CSV table of C-alpha atoms and ligand atoms in Angstrom, one decimal:
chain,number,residue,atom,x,y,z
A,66,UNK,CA,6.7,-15.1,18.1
A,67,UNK,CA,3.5,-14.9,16.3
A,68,UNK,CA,2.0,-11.6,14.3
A,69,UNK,CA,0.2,-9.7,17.1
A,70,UNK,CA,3.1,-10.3,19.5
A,71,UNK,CA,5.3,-9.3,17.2
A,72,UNK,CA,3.4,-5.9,16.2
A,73,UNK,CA,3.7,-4.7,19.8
A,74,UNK,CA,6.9,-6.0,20.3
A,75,UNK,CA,9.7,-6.2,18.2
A,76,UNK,CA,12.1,-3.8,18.2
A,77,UNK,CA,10.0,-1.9,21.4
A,78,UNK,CA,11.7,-2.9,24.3
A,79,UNK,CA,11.0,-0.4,27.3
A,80,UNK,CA,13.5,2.5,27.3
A,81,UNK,CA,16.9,1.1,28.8
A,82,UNK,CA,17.4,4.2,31.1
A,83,UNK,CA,14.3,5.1,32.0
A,84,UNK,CA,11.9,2.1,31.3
A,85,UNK,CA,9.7,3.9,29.0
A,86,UNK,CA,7.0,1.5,27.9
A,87,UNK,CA,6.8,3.4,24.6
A,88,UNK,CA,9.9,4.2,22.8
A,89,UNK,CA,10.9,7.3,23.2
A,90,UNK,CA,11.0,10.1,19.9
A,91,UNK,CA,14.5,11.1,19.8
A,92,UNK,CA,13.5,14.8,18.1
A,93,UNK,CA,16.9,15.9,17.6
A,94,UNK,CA,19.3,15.9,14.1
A,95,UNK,CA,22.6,15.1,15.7
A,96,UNK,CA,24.3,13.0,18.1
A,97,UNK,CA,27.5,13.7,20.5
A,98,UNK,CA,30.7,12.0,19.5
A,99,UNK,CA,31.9,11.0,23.2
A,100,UNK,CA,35.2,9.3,23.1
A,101,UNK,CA,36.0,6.4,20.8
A,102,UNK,CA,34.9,4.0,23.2
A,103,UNK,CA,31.4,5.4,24.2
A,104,UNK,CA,29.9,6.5,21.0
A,105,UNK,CA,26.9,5.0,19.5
A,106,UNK,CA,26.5,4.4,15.9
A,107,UNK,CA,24.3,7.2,15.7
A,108,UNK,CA,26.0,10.5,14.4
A,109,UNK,CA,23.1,12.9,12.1
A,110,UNK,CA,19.4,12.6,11.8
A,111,UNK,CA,19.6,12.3,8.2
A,112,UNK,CA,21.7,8.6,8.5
A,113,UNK,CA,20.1,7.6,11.2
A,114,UNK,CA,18.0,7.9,14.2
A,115,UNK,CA,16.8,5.6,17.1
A,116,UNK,CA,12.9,5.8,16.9
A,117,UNK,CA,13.4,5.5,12.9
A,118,UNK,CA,15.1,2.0,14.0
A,119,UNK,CA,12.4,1.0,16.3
A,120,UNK,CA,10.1,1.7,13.4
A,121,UNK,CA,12.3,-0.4,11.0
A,122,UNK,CA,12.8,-3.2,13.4
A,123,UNK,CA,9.5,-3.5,14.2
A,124,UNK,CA,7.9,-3.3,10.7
A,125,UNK,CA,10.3,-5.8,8.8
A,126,UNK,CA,9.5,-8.1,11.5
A,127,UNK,CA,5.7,-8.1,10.2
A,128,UNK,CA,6.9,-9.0,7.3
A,129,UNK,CA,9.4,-11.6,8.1
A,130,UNK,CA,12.5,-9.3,6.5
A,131,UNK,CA,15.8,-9.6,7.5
A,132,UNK,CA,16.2,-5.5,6.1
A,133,UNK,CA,14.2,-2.3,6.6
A,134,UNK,CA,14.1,1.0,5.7
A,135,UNK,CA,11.5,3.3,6.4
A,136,UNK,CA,10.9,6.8,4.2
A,137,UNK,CA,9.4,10.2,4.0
A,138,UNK,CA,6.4,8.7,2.1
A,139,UNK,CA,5.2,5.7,0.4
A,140,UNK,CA,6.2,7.8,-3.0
A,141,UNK,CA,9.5,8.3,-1.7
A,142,UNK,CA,10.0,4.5,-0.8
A,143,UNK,CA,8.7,4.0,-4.7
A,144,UNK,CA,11.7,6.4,-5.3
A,145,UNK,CA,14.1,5.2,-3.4
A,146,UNK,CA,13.3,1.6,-4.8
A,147,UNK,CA,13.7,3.0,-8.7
A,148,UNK,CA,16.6,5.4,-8.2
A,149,UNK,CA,18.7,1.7,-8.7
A,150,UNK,CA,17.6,2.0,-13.2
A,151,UNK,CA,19.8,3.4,-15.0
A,152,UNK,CA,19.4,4.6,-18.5
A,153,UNK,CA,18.4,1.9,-21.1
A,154,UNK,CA,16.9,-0.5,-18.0
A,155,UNK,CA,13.8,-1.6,-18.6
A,156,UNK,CA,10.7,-1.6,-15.9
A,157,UNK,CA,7.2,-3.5,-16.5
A,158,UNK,CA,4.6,-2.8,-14.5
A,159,UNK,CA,1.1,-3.4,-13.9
A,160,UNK,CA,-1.3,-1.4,-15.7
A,161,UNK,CA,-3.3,-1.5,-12.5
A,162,UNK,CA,-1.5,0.2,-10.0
A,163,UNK,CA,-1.7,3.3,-7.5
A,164,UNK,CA,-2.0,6.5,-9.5
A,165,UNK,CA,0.9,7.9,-8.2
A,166,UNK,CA,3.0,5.2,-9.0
A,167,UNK,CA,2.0,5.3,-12.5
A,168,UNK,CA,2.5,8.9,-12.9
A,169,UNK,CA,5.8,8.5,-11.3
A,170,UNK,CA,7.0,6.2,-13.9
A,171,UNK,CA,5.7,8.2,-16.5
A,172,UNK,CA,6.4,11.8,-15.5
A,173,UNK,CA,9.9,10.9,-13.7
A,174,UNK,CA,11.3,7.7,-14.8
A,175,UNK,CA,10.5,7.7,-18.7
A,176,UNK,CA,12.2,11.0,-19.5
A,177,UNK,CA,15.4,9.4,-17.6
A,178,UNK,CA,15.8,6.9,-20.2
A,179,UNK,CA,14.4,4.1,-18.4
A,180,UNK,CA,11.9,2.2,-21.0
A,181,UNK,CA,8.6,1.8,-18.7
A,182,UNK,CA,6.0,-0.6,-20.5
A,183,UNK,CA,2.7,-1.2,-18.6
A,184,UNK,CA,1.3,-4.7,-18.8
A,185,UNK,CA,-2.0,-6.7,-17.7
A,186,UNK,CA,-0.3,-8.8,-15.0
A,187,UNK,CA,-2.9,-11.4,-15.0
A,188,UNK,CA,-1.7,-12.1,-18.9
A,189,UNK,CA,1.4,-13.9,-18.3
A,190,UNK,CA,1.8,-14.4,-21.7
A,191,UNK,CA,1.9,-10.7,-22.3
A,192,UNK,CA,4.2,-10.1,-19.2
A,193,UNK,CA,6.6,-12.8,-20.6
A,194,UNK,CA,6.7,-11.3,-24.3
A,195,UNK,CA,7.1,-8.0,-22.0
A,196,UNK,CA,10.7,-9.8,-20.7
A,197,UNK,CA,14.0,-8.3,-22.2
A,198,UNK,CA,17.8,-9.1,-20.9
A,199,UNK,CA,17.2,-5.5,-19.8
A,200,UNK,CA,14.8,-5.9,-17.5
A,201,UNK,CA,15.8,-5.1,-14.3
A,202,UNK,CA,12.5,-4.8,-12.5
A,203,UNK,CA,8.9,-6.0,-12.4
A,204,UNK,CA,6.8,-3.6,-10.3
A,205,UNK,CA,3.0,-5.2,-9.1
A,206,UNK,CA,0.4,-4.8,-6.8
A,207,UNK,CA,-2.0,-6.8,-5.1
A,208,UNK,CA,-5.1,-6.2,-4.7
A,209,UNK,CA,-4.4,-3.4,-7.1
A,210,UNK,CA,-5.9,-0.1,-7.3
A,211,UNK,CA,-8.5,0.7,-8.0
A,212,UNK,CA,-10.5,-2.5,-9.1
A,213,UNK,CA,-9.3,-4.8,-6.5
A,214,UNK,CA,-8.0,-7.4,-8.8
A,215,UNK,CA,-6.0,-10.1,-7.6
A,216,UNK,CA,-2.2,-11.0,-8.9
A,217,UNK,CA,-0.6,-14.0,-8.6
A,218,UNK,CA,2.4,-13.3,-6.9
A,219,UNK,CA,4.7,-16.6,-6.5
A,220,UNK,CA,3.1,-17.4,-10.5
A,221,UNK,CA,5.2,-13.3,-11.8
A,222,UNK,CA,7.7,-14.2,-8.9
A,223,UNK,CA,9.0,-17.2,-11.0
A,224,UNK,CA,8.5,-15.5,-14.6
A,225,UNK,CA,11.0,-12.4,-12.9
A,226,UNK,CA,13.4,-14.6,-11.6
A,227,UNK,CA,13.6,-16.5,-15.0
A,228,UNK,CA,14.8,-13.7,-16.5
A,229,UNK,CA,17.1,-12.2,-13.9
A,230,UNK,CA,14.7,-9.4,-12.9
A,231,UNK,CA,13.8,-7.9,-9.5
A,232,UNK,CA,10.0,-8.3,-8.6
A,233,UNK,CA,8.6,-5.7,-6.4
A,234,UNK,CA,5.4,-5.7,-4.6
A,235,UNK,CA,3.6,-2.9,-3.3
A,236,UNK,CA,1.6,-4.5,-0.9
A,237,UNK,CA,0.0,-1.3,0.6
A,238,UNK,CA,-3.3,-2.4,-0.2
A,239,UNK,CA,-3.1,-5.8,1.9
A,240,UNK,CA,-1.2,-4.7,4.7
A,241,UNK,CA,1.4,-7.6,6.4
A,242,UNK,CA,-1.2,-8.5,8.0
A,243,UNK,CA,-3.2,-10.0,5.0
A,244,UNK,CA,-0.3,-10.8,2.7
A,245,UNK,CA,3.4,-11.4,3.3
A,246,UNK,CA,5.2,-10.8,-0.7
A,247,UNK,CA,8.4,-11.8,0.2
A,248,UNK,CA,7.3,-15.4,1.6
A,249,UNK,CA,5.5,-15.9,-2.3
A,250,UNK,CA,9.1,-15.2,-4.0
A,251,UNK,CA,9.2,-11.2,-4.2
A,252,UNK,CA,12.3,-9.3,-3.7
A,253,UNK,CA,11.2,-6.3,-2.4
A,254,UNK,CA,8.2,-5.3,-0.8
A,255,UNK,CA,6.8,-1.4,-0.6
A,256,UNK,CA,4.3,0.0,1.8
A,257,UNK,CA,3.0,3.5,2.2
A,258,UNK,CA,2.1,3.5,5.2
A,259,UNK,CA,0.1,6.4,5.6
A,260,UNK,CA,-2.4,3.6,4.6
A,261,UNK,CA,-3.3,0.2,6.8
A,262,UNK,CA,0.2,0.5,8.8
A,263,UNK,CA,-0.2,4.3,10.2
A,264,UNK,CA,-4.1,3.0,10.2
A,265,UNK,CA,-5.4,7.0,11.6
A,266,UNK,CA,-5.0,8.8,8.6
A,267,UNK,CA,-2.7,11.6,10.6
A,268,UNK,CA,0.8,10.9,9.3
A,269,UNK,CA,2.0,10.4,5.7
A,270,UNK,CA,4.9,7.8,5.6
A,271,UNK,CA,6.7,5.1,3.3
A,272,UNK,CA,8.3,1.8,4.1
A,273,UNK,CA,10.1,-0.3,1.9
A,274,UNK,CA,11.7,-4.4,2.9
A,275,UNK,CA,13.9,-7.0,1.5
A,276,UNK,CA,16.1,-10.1,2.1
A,277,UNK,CA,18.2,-9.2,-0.8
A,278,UNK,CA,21.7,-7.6,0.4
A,279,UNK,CA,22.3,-5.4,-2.5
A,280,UNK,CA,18.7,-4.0,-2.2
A,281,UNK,CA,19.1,-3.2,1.3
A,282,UNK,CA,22.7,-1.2,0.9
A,283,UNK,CA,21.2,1.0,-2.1
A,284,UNK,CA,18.1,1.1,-0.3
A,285,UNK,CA,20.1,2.7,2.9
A,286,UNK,CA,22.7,4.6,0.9
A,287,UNK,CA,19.5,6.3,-1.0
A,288,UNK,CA,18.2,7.9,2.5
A,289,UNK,CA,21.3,8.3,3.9
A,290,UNK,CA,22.7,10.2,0.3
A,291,UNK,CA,18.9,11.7,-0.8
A,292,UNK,CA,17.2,11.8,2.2
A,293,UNK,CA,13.7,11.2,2.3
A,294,UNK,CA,13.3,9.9,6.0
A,295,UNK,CA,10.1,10.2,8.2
A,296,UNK,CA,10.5,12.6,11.0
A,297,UNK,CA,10.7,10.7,14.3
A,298,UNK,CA,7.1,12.0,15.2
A,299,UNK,CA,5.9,10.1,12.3
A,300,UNK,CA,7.9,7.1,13.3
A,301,UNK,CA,6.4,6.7,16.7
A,302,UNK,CA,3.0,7.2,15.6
A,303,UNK,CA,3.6,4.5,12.6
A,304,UNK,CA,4.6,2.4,15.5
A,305,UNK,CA,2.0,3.1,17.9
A,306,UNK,CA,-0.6,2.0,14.6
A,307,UNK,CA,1.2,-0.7,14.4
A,308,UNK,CA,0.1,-1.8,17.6
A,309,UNK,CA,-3.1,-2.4,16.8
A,310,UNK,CA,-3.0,-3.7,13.1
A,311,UNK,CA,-4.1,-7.1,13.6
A,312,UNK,CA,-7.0,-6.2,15.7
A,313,UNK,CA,-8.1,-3.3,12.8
A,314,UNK,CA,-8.0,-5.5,10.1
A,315,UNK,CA,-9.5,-8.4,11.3
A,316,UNK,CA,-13.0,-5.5,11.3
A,317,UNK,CA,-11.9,-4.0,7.9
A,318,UNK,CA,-12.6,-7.1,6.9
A,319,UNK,CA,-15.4,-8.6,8.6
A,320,UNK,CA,-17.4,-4.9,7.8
A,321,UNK,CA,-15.9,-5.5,4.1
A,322,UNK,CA,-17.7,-8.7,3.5
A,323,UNK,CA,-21.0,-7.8,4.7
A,324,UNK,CA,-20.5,-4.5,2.3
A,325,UNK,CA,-19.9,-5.9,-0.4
A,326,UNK,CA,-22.3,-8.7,0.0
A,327,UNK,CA,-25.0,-5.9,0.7
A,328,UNK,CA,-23.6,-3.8,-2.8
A,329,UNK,CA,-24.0,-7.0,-5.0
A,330,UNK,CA,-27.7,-6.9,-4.1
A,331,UNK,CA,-28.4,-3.4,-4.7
A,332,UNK,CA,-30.2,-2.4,-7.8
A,333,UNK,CA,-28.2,0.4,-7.8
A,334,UNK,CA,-25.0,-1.4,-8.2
A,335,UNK,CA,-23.8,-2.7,-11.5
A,336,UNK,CA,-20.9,-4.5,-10.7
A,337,UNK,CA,-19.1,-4.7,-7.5
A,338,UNK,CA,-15.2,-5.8,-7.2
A,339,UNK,CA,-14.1,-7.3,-3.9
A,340,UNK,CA,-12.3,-10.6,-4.0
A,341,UNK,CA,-14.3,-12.2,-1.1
A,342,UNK,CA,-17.0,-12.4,-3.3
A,343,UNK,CA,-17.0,-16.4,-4.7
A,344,UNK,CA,-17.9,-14.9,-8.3
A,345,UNK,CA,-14.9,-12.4,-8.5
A,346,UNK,CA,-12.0,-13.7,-10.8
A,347,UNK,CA,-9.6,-13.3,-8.2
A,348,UNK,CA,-11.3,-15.1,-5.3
A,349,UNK,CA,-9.2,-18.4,-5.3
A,350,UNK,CA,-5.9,-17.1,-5.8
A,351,UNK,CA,-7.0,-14.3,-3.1
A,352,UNK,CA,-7.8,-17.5,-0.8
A,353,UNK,CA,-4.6,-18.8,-1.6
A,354,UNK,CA,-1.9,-15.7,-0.9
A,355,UNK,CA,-4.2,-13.5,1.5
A,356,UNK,CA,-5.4,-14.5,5.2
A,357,UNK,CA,-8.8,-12.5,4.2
A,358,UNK,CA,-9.9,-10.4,1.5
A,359,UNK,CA,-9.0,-6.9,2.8
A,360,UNK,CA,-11.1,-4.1,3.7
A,361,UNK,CA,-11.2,-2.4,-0.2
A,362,UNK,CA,-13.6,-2.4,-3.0
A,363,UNK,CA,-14.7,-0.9,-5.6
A,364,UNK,CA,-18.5,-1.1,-6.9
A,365,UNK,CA,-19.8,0.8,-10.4
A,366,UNK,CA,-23.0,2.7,-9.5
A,367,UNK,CA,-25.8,2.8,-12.1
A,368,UNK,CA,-25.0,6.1,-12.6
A,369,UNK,CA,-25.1,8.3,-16.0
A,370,UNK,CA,-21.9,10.8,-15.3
A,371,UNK,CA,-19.3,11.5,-12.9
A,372,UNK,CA,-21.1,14.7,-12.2
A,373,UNK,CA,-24.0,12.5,-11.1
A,374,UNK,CA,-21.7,10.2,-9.3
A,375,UNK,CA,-20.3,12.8,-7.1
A,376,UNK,CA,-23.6,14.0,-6.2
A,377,UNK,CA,-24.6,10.7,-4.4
A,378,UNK,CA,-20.9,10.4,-2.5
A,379,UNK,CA,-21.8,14.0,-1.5
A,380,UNK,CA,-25.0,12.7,0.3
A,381,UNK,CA,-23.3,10.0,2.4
A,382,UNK,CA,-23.3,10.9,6.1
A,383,UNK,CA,-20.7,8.7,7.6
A,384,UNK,CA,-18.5,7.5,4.7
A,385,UNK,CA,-16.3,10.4,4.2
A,386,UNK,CA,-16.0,11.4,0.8
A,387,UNK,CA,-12.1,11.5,0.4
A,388,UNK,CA,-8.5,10.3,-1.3
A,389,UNK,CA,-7.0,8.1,0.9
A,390,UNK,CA,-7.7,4.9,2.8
A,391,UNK,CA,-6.9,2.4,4.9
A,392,UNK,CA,-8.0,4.7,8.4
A,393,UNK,CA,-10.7,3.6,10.8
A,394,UNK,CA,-12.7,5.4,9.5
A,395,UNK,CA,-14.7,5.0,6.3
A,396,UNK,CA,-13.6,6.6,3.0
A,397,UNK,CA,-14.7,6.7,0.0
A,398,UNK,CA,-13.6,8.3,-3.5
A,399,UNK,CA,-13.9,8.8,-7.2
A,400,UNK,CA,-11.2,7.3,-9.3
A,401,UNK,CA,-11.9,8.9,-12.9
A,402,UNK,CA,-12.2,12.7,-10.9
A,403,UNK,CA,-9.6,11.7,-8.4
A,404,UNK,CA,-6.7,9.5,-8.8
A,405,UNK,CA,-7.3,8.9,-12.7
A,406,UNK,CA,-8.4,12.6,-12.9
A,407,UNK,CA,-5.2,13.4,-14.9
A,408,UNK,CA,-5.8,10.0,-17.5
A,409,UNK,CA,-7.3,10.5,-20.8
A,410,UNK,CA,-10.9,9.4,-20.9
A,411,UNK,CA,-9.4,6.7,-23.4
A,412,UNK,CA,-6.6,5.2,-21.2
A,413,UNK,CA,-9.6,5.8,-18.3
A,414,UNK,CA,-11.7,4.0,-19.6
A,415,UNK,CA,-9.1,1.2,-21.0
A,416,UNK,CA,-8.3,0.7,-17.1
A,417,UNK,CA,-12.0,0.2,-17.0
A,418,UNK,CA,-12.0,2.9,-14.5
A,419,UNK,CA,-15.5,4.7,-15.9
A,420,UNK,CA,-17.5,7.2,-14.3
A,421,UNK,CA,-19.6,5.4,-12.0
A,422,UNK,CA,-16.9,4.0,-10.5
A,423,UNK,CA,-16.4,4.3,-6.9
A,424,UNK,CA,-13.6,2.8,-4.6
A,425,UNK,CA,-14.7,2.6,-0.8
A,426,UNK,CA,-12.0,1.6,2.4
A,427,UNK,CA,-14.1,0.4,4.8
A,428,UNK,CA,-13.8,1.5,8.4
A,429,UNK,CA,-14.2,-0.2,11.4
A,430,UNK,CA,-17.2,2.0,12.3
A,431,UNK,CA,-20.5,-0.3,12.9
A,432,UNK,CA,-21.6,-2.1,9.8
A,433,UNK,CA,-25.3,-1.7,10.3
A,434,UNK,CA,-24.7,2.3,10.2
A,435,UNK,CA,-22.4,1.8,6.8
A,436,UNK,CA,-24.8,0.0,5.3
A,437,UNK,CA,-27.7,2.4,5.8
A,438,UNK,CA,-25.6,5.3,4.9
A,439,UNK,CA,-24.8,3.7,1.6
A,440,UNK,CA,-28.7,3.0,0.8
A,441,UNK,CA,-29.9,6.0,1.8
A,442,UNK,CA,-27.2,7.7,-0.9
A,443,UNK,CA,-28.0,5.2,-3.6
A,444,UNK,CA,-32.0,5.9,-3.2
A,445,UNK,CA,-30.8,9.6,-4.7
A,446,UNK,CA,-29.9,7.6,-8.3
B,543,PLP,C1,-0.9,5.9,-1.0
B,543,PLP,C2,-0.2,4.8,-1.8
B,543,PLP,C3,1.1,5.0,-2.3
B,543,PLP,C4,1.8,6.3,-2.1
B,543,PLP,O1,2.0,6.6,-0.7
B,543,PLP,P1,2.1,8.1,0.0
B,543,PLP,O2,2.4,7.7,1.4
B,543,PLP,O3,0.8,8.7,-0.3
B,543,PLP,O4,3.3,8.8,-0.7
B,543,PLP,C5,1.7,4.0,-3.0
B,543,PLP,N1,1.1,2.9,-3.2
B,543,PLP,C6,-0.2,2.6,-2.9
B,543,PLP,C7,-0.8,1.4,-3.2
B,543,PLP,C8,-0.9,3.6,-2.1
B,543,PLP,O5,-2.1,3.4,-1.8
């Protein structure tokens, strides 16, 4: 079956007793032990649960998995995936990546005596001096946050797998949809979704999918033994997003293209960073491993302080000026206030995250009316 039939699909199948269209959400934490030859496999919430299964199912299917496991959040999924270092590991990761993420591995993983050494994962020259026989993971993103670059995923699958390490991918920012990691050599992919997946902005959830055995038993045993699941609430509402991912995306990205075409015009704009755009670095290998170029960008407004900056996303009537992304509706925030707030203004602006910065998810709202928004703001610079 192809994507969009597989998206309302798999793993949905109406209710057996009742023919429920929609699967039902099995709000309870334990199950009755009938007699030995009656019971399910379901015994406590915390192990398992039915609509958590119908969630897995259906989302490792998008991405082609054989194993899913779905989590509290996409910070527990990071979490669950790291809980497998142990003291004197070592993890490189992209300099580029989701705030959180970063201040995970610095604030949580460092002190545990896990060696955690940031890279440029477009230098592969750096990422391979980077390689020790301790190793055990490389951690990337694509497009990464918050200047949409592009990484070549099969290119730091093969430099992992030469030295024996694990490559993650958090492929939040592309959604399945866009970009299946495990088909361009990854081991494990990561997804909060909260983001594209959930696609309302009403539930906050994590997802995390492999084809490796061994990562799929720790990834189990670490919800099953720490517990970070999604309530089943969450689950049916991730699944009922789900539904309509294909459909979503394909206008992220349409509206995307037009926005960013629009931005690279403005003589407000310094520098805009989508990777649809034919002069952005990342535009062939984007061509290559995505299906189209997503629904986020980022764009540097001509701007002289973040104060000033904040004052023109304050004007903007129908972008909503908020963290997040990855809902219908438009968003847009302020990296070097907001996710990068806590960064020094040296390691900010080594990121290249500076304070006209801006990083916009675009909505599926009517283009015409984002675009007008967005020049009627810039005409306050
Ligand atoms: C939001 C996000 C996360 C964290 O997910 P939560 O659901 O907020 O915990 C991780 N990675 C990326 C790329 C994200 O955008």
């Amino acid at each position: 079956m192809r994507f969009a039939t597989r998206a309302l699909h798999t793993g949905q199948n109406p209710d057996q007793p009742t023919g429920s269209i929609m699967p039902p959400i099995y709000q309870t934490s334990t199950f009755k032990q009938q007699s030995e030859e009656k019971n399910s496999s379901y015994e406590y919430g915390r192990a398992s649960n039915p609509t958590r299964i119908i969630l897995e199912q259906n989302l490792a299917s998008l991405e082609d998995a054989k194993h899913g496991v779905a989590f509290a959040s996409g910070m527990s999924a990071t979490d669950g995936i790291l809980r497998a270092l142990r003291p004197g590991d070592h993890i490189i990761a992209s300099r580029d990546i989701y705030g959180g993420n970063y201040r995970y591995l610095k604030e949580v993983l460092a002190p545990m005596g896990i060696q955690v050494i940031f890279v440029d994962p477009n230098n592969i020259d750096a990422l391979e001096e980077a390689l020790t026989p301790q190793t055990k993971v490389i951690w990337i993103e694509s497009p990464t946050n918050p200047l949409i670059r592009i990484v070549n995923i099969s290119e730091i699958a093969e430099c992992a797998h030469s030295a024996g390490a694990t490559l993650v991918v958090d492929n939040t920012f592309a959604s399945p949809y866009l970009q299946q990691p495990l088909a361009l050599g990854a081991d494990v992919v990561l997804h909060s979704t909260t983001k594209y997946l959930g696609g309302h902005s009403d539930l906050i959830g994590g997802f995390v999918c492999t084809n490796n055995e061994e990562w799929a038993d720790h990834l189990r045993f670490q919800v099953k033994c720490v517990g970070a699941i999604p309530g089943p609430m969450d689950c049916f509402l991730v699944c009922r997003g789900v539904k309509t991912l294909h459909v979503r995306m394909e206008r992220h990205c349409a509206n995307a293209r037009k926005i960013a075409d629009f931005l690279d015009h403005h003589p407000k704009i310094v520098h805009v960073n989508y990777p649809g755009l034919e002069s952005n670095p990342g535009y062939t290998v984007a061509k290559k491993q995505m299906k189209d170029f997503g629904g986020m960008m980022s764009a540097v407004f001509r701007t002289s302080s973040s104060q000033e900056t904040r004052r023109i996303l304050y004007a903007l009537k129908v972008f909503t000026f908020a963290e997040s992304l990855g809902g219908v509706e438009s968003l847009i925030g302020h990296p070097a206030t907001m996710s990068h707030g806590a960064l020094t203004v040296e390691e900010r602006e080594d990121l290249g995250v500076c304070d006209g910065l801006v990083r916009i998810s675009v909505g599926i709202e009517d283009v015409n009316d984002l675009i007008e928004d967005l020049d009627q703001a810039l005409r306050k610079i």
